[in-house]
Short mmCIF file of C-alpha atoms in Angstrom, two decimals:
data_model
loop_
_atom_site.label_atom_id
_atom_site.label_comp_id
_atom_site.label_asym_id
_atom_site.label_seq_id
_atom_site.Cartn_x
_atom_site.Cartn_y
_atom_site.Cartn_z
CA UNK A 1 64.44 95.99 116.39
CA UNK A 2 63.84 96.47 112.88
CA UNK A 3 60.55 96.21 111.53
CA UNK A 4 61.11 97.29 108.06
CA UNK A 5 64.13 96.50 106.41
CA UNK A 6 65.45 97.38 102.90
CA UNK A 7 68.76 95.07 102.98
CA UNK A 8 69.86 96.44 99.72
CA UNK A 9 72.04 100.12 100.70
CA UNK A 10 71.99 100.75 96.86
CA UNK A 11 71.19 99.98 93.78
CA UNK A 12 72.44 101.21 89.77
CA UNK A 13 70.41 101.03 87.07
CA UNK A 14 70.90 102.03 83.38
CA UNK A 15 68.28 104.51 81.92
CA UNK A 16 65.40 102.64 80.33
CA UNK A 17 65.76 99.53 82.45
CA UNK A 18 63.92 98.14 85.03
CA UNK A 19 64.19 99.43 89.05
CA UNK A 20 63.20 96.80 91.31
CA UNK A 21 63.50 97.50 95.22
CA UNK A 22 62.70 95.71 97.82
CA UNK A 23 61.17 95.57 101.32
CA UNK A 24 61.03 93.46 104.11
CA UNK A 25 58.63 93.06 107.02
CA UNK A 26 57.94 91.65 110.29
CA UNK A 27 55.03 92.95 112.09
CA UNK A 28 52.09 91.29 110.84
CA UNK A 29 49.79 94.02 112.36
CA UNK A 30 51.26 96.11 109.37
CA UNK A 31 48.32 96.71 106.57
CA UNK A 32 49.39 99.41 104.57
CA UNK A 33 52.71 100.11 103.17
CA UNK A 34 54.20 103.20 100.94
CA UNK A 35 56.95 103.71 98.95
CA UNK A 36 58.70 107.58 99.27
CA UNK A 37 61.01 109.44 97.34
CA UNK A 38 63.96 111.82 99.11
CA UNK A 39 66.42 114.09 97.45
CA UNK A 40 68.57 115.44 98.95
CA UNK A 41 68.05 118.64 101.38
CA UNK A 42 64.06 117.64 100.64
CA UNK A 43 61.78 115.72 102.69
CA UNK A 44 60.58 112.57 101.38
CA UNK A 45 58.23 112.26 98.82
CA UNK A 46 54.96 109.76 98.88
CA UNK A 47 55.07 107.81 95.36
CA UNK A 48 52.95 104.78 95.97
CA UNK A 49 50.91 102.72 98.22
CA UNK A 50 49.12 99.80 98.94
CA UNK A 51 46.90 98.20 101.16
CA UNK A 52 47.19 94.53 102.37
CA UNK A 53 44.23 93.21 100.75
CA UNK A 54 46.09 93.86 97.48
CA UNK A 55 48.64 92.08 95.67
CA UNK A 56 49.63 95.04 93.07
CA UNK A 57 48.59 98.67 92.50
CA UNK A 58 49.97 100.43 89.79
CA UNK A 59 50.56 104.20 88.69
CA UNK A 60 52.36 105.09 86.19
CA UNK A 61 55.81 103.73 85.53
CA UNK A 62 55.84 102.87 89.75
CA UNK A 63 54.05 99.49 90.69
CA UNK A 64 54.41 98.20 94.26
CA UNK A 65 53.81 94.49 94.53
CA UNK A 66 52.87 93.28 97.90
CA UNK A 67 53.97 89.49 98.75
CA UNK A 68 52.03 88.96 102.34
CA UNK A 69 52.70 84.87 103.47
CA UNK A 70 56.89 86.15 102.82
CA UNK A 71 56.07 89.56 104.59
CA UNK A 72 57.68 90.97 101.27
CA UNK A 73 56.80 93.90 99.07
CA UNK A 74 58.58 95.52 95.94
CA UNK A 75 58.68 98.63 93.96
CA UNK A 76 59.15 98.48 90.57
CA UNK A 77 60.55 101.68 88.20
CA UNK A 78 59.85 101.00 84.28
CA UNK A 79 61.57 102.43 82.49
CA UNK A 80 64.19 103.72 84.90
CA UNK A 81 64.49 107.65 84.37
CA UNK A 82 67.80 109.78 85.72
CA UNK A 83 65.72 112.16 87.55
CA UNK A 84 64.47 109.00 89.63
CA UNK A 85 68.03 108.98 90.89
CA UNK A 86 67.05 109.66 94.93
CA UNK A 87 66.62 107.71 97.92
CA UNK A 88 63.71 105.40 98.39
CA UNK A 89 62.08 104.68 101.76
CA UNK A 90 59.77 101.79 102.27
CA UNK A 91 57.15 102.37 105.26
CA UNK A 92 54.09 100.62 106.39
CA UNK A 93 51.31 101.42 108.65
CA UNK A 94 49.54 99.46 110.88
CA UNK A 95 46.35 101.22 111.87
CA UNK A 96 43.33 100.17 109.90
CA UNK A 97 41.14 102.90 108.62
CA UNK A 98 43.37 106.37 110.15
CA UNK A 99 46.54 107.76 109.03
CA UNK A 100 48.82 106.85 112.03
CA UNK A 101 52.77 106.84 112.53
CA UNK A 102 54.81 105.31 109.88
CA UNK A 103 57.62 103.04 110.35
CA UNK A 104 60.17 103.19 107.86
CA UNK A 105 63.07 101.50 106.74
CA UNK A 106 66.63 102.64 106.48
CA UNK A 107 66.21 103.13 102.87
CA UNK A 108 67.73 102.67 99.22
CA UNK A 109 70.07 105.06 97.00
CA UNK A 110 68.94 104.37 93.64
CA UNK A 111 71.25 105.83 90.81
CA UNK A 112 69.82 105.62 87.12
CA UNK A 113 72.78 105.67 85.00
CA UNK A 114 72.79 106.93 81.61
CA UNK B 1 52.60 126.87 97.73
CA UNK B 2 50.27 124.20 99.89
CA UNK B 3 52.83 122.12 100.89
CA UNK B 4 54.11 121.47 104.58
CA UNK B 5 56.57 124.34 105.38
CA UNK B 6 59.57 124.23 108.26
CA UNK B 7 60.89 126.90 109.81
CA UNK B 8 64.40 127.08 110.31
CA UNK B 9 65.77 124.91 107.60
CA UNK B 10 68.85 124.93 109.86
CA UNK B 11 69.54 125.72 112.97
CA UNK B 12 73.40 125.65 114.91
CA UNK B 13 73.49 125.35 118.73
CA UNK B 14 75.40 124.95 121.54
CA UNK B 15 74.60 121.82 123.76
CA UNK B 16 72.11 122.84 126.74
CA UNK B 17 70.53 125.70 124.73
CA UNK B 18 67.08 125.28 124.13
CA UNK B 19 65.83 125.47 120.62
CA UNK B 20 61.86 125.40 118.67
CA UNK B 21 61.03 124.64 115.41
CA UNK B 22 57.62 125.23 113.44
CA UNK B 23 56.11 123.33 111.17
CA UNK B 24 53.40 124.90 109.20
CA UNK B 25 50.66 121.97 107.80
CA UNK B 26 49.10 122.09 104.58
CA UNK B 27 45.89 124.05 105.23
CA UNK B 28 42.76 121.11 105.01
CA UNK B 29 44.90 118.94 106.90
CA UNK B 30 43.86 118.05 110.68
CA UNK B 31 46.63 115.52 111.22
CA UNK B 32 50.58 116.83 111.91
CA UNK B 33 53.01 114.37 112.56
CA UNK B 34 56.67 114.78 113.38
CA UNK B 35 59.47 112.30 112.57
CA UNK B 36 63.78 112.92 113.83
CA UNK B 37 66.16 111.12 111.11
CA UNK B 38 69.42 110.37 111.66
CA UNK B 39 72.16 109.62 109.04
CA UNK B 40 71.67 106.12 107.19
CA UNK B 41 68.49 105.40 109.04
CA UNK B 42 64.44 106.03 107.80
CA UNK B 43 62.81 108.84 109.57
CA UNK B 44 61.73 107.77 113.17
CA UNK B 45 58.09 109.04 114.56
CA UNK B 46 58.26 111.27 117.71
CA UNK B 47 54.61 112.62 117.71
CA UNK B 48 51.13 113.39 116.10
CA UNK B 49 48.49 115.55 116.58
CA UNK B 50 44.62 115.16 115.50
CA UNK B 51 43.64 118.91 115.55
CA UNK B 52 45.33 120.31 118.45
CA UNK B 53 44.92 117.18 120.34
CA UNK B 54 48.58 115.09 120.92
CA UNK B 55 47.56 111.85 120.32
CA UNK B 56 50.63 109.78 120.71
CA UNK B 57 54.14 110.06 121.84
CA UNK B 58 57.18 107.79 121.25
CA UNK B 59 59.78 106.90 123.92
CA UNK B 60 62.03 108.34 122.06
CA UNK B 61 60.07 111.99 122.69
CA UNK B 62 62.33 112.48 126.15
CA UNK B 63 61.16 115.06 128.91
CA UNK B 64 63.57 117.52 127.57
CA UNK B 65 60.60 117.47 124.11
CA UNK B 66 57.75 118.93 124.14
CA UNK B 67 55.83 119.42 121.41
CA UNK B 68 52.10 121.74 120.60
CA UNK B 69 49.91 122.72 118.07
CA UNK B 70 47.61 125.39 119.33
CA UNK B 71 44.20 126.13 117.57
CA UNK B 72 44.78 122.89 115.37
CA UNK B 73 46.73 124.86 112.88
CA UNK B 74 50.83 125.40 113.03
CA UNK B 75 52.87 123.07 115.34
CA UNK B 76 56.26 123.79 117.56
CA UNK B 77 58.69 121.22 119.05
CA UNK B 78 60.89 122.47 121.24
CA UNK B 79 63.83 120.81 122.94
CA UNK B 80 65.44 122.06 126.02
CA UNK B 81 68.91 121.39 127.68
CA UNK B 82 70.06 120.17 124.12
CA UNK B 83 72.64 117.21 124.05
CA UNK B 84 74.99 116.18 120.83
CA UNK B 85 72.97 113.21 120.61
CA UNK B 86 70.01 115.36 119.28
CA UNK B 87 71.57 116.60 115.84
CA UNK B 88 69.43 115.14 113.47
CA UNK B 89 66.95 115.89 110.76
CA UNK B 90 63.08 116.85 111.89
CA UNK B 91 60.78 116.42 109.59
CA UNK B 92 57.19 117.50 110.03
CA UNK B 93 54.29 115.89 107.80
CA UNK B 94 50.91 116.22 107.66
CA UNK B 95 47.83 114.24 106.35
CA UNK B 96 44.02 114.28 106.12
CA UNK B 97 42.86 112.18 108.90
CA UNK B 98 40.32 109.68 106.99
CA UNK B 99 40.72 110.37 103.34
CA UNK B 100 43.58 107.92 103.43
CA UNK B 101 47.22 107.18 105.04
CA UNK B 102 49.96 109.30 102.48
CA UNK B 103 51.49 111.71 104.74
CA UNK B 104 53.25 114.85 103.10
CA UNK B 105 56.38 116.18 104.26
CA UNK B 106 58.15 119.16 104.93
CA UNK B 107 61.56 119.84 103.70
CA UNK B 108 62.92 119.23 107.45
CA UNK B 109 64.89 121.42 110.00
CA UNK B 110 68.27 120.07 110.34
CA UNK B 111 69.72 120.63 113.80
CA UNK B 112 73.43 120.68 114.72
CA UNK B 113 74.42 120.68 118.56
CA UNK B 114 78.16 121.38 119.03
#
């Protein structure tokens, strides 16, 4: 079964606008999520995280909004740059206070258009 | 260069051959993870390490896997008897073990069985 689901395969955006993917979860035991980058031939990237006794944390142009009665969390790009063209991987942890396995979903290819 | 190193970056073989990978942590970090992705999915966790202690396995680390990391430093995984269904990307990551959850990758060995 699933536990983290990105439903959305892809995703275009024009440069300058606004990236928003999103995340779905089911384990409740989850209390820490991240947000990774991949290019291709890489390995994936951290960008952003968040723990569940936050709503938002932001960093730069990357803010991850955390929704936890819908089991729902969001990254947002402003303003959407080409180079953030890559696949995005949503993951969550569930393993208060250590760095344990991640489970991750299957991912969204985001293409910033010019 | 710090960051998490994998050697091969490719490796061709021969279903039944046996065939090891190593993953080389960044240096500080006591925790080593490693994580098999297939096309279209997330990366999957097979195994971690806390020093040179294996801490947890998945079921999806079969008997033909084994995986080490002597004297808490580099890491191997090694699978014998090798099968088609094994061609996938494996990733290695590693992380600090209290000073929070981001796990950094490796650029991943991609193995082929024919």
């Amino acid at each position: 079964d699933q536990q983290v689901k990105q439903n959305s395969p892809s995703l275009s955006v024009q440069e300058g606008r606004i990236s928003i993917l999103n995340c779905d979860y089911t384990n409740s035991m989850f209390d820490y999520f991240l947000w990774y980058k991949k290019y291709p031939a890489e390995g994936p990237t951290f960008l952003i995280s968040i723990s569940s006794i936050k709503d938002k944390n932001e960093d730069g142009r990357f803010t991850v909004f955390l929704n936890k009665s819908a089991k729902h969390l969001s990254l947002h790009i402003v303003p959407s740059q080409p180079g953030d063209s890559a696949v995005y991987f949503c993951a969550a942890d569930g393993h208060t206070g250590t760095a344990s396995k991640l489970t991750f979903g299957t991912g969204t290819r985001l293409q910033v258009t010019l | 260069d710090t960051g998490v190193s994998q050697d091969p970056r490719h490796k061709i073989t021969k279903r039944g051959q046996n065939v090891t990978f190593r993953c080389d942590p960044i240096s500080e970090h006591n925790r080593l993870y490693w994580y098999r992705q297939t096309l279209g999915q997330g990366p999957e966790f097979l195994t971690y390490f806390q020093n040179e202690a294996q801490l947890e396995k998945s079921r999806l680390l079969s008997d033909r896997f084994s995986a080490e990391r002597p004297k808490g430093s580099f890491s191997t995984l090694e699978i014998q008897r090798t099968e088609q269904g094994d061609s996938a990307m494996y990733l290695c990551a590693s992380s600090l073990g209290t000073a929070g959850y981001e796990q950094y990758f490796g650029p991943g060995t991609r193995l082929t069985v024919t």
